[in-house]
Short mmCIF file of N, CA and C and ligand atoms in Angstrom, two decimals:
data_model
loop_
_atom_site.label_atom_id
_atom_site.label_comp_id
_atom_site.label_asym_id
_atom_site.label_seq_id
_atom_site.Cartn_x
_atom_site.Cartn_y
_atom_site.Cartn_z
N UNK A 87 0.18 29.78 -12.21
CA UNK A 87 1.48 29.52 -11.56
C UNK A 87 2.17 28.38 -12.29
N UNK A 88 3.35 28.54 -12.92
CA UNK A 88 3.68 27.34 -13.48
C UNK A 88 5.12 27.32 -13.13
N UNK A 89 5.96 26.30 -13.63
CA UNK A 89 7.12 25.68 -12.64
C UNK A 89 8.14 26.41 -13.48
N UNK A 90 9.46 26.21 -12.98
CA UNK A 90 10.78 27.33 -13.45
C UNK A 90 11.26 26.04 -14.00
N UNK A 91 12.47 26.31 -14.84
CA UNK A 91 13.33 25.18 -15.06
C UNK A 91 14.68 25.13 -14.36
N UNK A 92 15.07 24.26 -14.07
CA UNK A 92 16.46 24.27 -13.02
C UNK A 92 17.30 24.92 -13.61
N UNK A 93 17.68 24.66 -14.60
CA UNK A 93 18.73 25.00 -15.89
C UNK A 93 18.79 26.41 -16.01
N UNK A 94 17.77 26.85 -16.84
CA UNK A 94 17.68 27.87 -17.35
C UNK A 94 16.61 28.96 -16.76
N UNK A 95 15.73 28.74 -15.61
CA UNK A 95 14.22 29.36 -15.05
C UNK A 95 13.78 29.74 -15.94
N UNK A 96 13.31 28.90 -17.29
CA UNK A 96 12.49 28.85 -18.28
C UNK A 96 11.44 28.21 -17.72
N UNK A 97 9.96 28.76 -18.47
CA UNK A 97 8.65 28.13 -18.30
C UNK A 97 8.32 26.58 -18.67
N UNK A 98 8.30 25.72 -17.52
CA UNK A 98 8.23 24.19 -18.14
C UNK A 98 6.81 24.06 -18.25
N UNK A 99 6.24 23.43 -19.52
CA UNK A 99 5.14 23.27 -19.92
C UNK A 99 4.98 21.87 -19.74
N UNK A 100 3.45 21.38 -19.03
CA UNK A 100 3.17 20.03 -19.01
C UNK A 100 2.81 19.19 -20.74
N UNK A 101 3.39 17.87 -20.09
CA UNK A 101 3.07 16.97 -21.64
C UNK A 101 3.36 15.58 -21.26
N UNK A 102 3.83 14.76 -22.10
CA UNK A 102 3.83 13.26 -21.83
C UNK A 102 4.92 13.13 -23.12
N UNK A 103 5.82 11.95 -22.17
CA UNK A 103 6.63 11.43 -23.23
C UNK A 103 6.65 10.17 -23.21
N UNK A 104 6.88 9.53 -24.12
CA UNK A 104 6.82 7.93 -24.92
C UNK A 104 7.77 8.02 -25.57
N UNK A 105 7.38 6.10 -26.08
CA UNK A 105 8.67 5.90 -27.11
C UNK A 105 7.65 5.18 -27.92
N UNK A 106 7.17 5.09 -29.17
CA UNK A 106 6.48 4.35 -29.96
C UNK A 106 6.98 3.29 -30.88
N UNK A 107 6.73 2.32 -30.73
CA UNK A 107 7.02 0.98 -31.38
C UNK A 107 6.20 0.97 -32.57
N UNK A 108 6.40 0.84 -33.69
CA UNK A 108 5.99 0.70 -34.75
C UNK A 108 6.37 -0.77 -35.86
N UNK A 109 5.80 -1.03 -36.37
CA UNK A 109 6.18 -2.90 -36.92
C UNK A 109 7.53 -2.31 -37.70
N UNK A 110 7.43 -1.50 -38.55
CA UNK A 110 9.11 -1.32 -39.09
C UNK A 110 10.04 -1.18 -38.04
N UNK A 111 9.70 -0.32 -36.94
CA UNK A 111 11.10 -0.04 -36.06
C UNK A 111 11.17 -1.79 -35.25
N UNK A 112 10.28 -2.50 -35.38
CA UNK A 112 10.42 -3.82 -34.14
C UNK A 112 11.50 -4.28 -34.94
N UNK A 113 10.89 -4.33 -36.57
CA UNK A 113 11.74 -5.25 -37.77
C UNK A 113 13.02 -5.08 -37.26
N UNK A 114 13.39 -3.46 -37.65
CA UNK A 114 14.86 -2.76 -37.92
C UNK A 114 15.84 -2.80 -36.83
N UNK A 115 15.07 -2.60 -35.38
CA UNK A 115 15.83 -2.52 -34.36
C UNK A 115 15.82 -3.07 -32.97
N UNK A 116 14.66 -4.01 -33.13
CA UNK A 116 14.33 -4.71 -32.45
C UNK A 116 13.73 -4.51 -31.05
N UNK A 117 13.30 -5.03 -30.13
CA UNK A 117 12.03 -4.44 -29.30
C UNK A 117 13.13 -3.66 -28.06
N UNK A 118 14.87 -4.33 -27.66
CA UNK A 118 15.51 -4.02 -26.41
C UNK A 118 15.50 -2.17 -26.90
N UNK A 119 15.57 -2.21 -28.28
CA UNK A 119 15.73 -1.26 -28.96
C UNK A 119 15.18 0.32 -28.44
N UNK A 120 13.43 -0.37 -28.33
CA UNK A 120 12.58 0.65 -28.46
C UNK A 120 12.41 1.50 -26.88
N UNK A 121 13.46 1.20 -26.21
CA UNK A 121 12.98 1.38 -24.53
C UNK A 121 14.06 2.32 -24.38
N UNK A 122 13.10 3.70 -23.47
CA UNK A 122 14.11 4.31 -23.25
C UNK A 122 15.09 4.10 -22.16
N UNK A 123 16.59 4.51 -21.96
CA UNK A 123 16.99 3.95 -20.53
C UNK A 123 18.04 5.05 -19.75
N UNK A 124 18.27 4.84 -18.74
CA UNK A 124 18.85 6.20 -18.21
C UNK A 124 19.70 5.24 -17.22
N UNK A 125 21.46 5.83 -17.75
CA UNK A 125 22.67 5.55 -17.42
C UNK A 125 23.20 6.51 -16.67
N UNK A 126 23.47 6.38 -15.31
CA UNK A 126 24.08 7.45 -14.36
C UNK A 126 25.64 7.38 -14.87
N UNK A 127 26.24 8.64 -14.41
CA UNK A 127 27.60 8.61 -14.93
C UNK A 127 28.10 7.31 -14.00
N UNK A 128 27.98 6.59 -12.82
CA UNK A 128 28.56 6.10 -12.28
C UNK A 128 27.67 4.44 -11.92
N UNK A 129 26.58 4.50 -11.88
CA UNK A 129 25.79 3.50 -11.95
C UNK A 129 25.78 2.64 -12.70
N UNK A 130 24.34 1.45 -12.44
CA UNK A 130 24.24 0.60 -14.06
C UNK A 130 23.06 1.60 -14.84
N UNK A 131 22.21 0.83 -15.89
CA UNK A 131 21.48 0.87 -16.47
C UNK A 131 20.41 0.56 -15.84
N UNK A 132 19.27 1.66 -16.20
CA UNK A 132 18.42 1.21 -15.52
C UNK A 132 17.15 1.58 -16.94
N UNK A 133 15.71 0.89 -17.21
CA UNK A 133 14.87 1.23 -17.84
C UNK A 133 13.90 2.25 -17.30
N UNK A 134 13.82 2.99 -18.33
CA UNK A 134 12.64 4.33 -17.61
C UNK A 134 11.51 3.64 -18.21
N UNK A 135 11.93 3.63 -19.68
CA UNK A 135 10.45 3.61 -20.40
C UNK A 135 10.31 2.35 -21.08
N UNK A 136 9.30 2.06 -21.05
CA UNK A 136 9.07 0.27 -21.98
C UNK A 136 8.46 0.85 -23.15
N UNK A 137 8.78 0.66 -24.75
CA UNK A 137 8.10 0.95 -26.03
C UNK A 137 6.60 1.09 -25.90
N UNK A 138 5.98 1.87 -26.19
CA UNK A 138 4.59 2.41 -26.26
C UNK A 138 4.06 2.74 -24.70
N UNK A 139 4.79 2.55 -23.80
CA UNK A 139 4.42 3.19 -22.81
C UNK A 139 4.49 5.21 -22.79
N UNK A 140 3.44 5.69 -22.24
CA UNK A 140 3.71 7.11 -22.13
C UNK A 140 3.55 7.85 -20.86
N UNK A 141 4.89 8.64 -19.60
CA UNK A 141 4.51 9.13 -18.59
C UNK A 141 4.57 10.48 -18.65
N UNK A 142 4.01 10.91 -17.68
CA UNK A 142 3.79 12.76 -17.20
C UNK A 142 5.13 13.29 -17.74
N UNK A 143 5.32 14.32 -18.32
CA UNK A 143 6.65 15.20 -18.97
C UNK A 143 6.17 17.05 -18.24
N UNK A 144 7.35 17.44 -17.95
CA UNK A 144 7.40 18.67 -18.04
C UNK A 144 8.48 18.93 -19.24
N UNK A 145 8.45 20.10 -20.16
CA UNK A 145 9.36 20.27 -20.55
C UNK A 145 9.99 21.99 -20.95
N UNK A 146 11.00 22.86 -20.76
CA UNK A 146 11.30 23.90 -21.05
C UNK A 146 11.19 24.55 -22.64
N UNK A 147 10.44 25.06 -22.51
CA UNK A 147 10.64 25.29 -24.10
C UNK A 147 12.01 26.80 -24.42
N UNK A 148 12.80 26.40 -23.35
CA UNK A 148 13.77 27.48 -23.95
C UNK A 148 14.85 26.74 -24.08
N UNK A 149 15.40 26.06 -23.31
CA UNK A 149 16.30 25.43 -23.20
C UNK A 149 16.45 23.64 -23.86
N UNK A 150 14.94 23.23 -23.28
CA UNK A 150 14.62 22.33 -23.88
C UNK A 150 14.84 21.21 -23.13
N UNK A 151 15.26 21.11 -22.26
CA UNK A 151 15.28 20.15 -21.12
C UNK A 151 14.17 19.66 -20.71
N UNK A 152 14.29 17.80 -20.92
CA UNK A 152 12.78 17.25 -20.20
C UNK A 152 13.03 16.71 -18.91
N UNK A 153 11.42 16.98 -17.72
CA UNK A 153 11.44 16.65 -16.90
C UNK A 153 10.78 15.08 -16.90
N UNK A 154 10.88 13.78 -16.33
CA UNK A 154 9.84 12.59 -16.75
C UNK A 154 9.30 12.75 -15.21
N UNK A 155 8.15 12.83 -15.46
CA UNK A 155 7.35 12.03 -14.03
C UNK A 155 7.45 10.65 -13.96
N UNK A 156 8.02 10.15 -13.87
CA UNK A 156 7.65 8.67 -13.81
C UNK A 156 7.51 7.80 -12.80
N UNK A 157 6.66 7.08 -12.61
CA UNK A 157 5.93 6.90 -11.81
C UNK A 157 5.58 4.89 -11.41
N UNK A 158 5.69 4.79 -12.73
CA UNK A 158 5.52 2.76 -12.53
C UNK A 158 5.65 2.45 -13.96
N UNK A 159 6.63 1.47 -14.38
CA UNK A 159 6.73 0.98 -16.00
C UNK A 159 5.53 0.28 -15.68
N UNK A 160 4.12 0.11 -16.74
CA UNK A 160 3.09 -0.40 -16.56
C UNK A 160 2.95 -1.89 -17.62
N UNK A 161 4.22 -1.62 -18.38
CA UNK A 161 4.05 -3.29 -19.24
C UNK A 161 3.96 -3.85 -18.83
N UNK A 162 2.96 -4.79 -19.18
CA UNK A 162 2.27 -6.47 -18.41
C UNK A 162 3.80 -6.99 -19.00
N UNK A 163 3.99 -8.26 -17.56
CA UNK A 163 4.55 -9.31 -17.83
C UNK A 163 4.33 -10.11 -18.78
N UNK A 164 3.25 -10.35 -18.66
CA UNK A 164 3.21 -11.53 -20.46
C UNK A 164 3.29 -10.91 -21.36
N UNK A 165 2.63 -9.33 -21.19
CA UNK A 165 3.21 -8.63 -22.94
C UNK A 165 5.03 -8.91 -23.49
N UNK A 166 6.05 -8.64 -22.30
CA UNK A 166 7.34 -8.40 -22.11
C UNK A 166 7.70 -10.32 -22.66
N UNK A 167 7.45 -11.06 -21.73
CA UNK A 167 7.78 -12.02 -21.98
C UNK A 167 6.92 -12.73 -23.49
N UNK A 168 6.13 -12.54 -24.09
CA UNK A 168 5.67 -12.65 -25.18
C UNK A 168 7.15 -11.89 -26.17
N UNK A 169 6.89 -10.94 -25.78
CA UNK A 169 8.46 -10.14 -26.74
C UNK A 169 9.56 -10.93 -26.69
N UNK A 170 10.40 -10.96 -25.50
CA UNK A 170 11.55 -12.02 -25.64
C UNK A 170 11.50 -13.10 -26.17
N UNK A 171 10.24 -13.73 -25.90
CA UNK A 171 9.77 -15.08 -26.54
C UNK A 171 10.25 -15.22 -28.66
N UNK A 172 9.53 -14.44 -28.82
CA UNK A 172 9.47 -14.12 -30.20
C UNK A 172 10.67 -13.65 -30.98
N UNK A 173 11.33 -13.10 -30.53
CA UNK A 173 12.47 -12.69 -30.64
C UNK A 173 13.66 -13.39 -30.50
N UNK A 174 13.81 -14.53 -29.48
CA UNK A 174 14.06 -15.45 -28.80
C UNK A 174 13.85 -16.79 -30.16
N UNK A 175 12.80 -16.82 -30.43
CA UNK A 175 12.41 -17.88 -31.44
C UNK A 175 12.87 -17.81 -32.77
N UNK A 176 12.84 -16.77 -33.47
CA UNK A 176 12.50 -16.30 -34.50
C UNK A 176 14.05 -15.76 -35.10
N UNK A 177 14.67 -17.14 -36.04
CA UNK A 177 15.93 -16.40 -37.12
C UNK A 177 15.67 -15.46 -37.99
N UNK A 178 14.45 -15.40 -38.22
CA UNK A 178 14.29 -14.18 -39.01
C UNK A 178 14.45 -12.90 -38.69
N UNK A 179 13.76 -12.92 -37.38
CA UNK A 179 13.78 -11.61 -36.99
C UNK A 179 15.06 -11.18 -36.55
N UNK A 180 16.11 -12.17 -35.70
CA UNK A 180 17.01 -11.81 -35.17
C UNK A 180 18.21 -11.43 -36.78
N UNK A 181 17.83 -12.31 -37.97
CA UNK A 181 18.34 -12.12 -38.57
C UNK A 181 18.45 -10.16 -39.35
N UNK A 182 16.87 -9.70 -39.68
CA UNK A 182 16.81 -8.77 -39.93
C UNK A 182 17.49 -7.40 -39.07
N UNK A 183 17.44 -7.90 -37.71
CA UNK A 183 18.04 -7.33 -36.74
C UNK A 183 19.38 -6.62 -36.72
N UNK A 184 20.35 -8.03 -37.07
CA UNK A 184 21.41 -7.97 -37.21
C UNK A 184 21.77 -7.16 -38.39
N UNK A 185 20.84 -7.33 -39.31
CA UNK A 185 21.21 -6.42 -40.88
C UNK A 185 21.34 -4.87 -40.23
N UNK A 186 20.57 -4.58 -39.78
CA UNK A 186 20.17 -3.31 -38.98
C UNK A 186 21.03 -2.75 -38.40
N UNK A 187 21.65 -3.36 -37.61
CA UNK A 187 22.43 -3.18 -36.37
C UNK A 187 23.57 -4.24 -36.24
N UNK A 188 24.51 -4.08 -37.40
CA UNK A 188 25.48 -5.43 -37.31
C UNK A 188 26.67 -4.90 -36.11
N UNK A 189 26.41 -4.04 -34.80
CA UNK A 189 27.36 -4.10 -34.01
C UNK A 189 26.63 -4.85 -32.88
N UNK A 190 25.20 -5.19 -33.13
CA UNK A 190 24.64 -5.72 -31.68
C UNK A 190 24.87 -7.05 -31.57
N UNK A 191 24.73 -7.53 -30.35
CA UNK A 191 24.77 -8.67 -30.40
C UNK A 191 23.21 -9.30 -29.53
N UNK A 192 22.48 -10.27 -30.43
CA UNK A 192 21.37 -10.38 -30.15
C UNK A 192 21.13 -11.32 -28.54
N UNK A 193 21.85 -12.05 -28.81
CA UNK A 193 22.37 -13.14 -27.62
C UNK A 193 22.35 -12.10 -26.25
N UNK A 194 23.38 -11.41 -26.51
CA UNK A 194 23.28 -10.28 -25.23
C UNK A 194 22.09 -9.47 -24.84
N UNK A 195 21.72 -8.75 -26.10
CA UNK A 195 20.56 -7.95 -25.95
C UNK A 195 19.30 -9.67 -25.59
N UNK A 196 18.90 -10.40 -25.75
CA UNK A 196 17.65 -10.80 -25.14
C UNK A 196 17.86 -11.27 -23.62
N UNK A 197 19.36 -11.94 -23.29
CA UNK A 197 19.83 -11.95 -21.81
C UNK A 197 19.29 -10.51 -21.28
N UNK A 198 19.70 -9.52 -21.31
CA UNK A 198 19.50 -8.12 -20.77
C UNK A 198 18.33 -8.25 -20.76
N UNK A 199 17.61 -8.26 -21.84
CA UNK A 199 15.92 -8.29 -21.32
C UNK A 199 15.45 -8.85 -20.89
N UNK A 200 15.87 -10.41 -20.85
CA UNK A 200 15.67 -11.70 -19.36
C UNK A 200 15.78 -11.08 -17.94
N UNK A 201 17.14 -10.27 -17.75
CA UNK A 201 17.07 -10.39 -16.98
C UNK A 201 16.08 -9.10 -16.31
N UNK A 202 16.24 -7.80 -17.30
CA UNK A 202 15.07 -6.96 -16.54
C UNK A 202 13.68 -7.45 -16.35
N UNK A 203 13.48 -8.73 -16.65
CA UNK A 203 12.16 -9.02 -16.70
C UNK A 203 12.04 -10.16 -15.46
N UNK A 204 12.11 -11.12 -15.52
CA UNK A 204 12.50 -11.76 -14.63
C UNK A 204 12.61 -11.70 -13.04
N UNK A 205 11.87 -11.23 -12.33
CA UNK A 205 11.44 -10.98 -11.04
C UNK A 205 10.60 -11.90 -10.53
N UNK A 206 10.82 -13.10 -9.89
CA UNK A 206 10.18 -14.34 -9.23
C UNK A 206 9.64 -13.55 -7.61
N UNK A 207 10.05 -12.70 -7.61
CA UNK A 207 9.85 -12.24 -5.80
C UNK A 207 8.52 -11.29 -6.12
N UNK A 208 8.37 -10.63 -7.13
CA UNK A 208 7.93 -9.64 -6.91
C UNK A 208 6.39 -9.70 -7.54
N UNK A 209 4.98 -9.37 -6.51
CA UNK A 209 3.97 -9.92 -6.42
C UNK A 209 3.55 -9.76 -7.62
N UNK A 210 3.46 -8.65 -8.51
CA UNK A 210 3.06 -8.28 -10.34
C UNK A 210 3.15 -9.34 -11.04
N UNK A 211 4.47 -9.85 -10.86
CA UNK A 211 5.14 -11.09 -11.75
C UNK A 211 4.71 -12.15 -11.09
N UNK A 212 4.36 -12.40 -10.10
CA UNK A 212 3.59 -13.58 -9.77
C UNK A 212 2.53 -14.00 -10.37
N UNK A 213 1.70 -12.97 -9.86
CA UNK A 213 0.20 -12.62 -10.08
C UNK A 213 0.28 -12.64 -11.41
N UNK A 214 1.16 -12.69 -12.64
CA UNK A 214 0.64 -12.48 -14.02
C UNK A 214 0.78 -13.79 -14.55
N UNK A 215 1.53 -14.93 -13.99
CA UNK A 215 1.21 -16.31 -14.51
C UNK A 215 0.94 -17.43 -13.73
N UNK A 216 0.35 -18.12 -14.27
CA UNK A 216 0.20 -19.53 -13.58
C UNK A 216 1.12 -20.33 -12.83
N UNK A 217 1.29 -21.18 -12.18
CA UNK A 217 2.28 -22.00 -11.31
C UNK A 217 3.13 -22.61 -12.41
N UNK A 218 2.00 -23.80 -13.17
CA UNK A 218 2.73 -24.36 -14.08
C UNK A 218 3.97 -23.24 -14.73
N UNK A 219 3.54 -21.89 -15.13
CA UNK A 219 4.40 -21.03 -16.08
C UNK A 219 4.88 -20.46 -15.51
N UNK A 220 5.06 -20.24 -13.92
CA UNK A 220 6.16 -19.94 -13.02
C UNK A 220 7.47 -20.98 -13.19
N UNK A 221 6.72 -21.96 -13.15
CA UNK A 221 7.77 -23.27 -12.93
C UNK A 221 8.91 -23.05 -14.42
N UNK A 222 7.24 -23.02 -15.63
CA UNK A 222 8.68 -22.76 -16.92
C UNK A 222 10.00 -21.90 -16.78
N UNK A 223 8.97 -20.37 -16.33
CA UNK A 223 10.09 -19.34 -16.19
C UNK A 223 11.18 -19.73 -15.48
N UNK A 224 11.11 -20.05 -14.34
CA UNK A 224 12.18 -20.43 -13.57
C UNK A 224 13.11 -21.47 -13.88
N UNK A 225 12.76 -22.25 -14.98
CA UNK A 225 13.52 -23.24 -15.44
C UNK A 225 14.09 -22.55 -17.11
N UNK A 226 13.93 -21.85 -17.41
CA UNK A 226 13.72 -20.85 -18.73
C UNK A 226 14.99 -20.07 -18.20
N UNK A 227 14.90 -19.34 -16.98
CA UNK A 227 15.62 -19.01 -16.28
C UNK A 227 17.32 -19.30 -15.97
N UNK A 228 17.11 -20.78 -15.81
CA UNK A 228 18.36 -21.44 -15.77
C UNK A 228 19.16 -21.59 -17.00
N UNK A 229 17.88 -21.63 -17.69
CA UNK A 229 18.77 -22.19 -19.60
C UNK A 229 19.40 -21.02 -19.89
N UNK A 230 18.81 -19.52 -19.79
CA UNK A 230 19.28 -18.72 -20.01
C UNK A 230 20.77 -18.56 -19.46
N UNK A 231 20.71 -18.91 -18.58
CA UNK A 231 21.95 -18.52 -17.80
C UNK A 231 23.11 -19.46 -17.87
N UNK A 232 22.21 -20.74 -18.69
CA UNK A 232 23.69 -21.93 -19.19
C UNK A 232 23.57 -21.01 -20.88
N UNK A 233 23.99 -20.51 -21.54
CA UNK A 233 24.13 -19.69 -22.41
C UNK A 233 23.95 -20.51 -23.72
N UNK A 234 22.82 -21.71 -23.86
CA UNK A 234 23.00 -22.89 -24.46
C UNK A 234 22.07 -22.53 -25.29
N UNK A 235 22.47 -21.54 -26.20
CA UNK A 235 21.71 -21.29 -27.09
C UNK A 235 20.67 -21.69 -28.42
N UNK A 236 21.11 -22.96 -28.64
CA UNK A 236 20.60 -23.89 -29.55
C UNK A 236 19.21 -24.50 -28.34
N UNK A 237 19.40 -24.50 -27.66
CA UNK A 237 18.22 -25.08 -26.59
C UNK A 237 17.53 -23.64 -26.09
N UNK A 238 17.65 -22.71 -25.74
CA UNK A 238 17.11 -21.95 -25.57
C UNK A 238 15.97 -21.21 -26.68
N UNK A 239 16.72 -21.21 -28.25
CA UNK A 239 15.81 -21.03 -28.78
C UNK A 239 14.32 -21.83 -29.29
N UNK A 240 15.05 -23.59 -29.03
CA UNK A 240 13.92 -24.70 -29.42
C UNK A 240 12.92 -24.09 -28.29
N UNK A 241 13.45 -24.28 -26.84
CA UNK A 241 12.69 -23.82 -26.02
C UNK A 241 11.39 -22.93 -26.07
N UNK A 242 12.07 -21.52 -26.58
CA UNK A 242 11.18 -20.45 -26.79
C UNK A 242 10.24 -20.87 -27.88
N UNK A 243 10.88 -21.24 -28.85
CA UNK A 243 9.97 -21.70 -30.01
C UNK A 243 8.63 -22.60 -29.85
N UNK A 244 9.05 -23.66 -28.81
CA UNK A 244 7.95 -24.87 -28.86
C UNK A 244 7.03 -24.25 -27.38
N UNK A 245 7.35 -23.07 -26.93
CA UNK A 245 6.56 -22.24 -25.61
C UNK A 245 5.44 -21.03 -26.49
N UNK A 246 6.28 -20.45 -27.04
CA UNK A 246 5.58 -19.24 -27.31
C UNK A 246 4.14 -19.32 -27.95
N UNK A 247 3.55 -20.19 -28.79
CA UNK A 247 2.20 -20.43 -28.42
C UNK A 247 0.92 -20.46 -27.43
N UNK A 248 1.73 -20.46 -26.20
CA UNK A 248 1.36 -21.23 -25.07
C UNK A 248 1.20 -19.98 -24.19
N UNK A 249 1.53 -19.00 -24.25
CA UNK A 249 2.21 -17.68 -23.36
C UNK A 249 0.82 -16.71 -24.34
N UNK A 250 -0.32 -16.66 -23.88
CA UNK A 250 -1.72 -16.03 -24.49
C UNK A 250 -1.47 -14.50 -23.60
N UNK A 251 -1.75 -13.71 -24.57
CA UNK A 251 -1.29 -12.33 -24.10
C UNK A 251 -2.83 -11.52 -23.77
N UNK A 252 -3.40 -11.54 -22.94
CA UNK A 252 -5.31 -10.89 -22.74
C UNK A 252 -4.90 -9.73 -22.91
ZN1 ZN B 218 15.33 25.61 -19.31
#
């Protein structure tokens, strides 16, 4: 017994879809890059998929339409915030970035990923750091949001050592 497709009542075959991060694509396009995201015609943005994550797929093989199961983005917090961190720090990278992609703007893209990350309420994000590194975030938090970019990056820079990814 297998499922119809809405579209077309083509045979949807089970599978899994991802997005794979690879060290050239981090170089070229950077990590906001690698995530898939799904824009309602009328909504905001929202993230489905975090880079190297992979969930349940149905997909039609006539039409070609995918279904995502999705179910929980499973990236650890310190993996995510390790990313911004680095990215955050690093003229090089943001520099190569920009070669890549000279319509982005990097400033914006790591805000956006501040802020999808950034959940003080919510028990995951608790539970994944210490008090002391609650306290940073939340003060990390603020800098971000004074847009004081010359301090934000010393910031990240003289932290990201400190932020051990198990
Ligand atoms: Zn179909």
């Amino acid at each position: 017994m297998s499922l119809e497709c809405t579209y077309c009542k083509g045979e949807l075959k089970n599978g899994q879809v991802s997005i794979h991060g690879t060290f050239g694509g981090f170089m070229l396009f950077g990590l906001s890059h690698q995530n898939l995201y799904f824009k309602s015609d009328s909504g905001k943005e929202i993230k489905i998929l975090g880079s190297t994550i992979s969930t349940p797929a149905l997909r039609c093989e006539n039409c070609g339409v995918v279904i995502l199961n999705k179910t929980i983005d499973s990236q650890r917090p310190r993996e995510i915030l390790n990313e911004i961190l680095t990215v955050t720090a690093s003229k090089e990278l943001q520099e190569s970035i920009m070669k890549a992609n000279p319509e982005a703007n990097i400033q914006d893209e790591i805000e956006k990923m501040w802020v999808d990350f950034y959940s003080p309420q919510a028990t995951e994000f608790k539970e994944s750091f210490t008090s002391d590194e609650l306290v940073f975030l939340s003060e990390f938090n603020d800098l971000i949001a004074s847009k004081n970019w010359k301090e934000i990056e010393a910031v990240a820079d003289a932290k990201i050592d400190s932020i051990v990814v198990n």
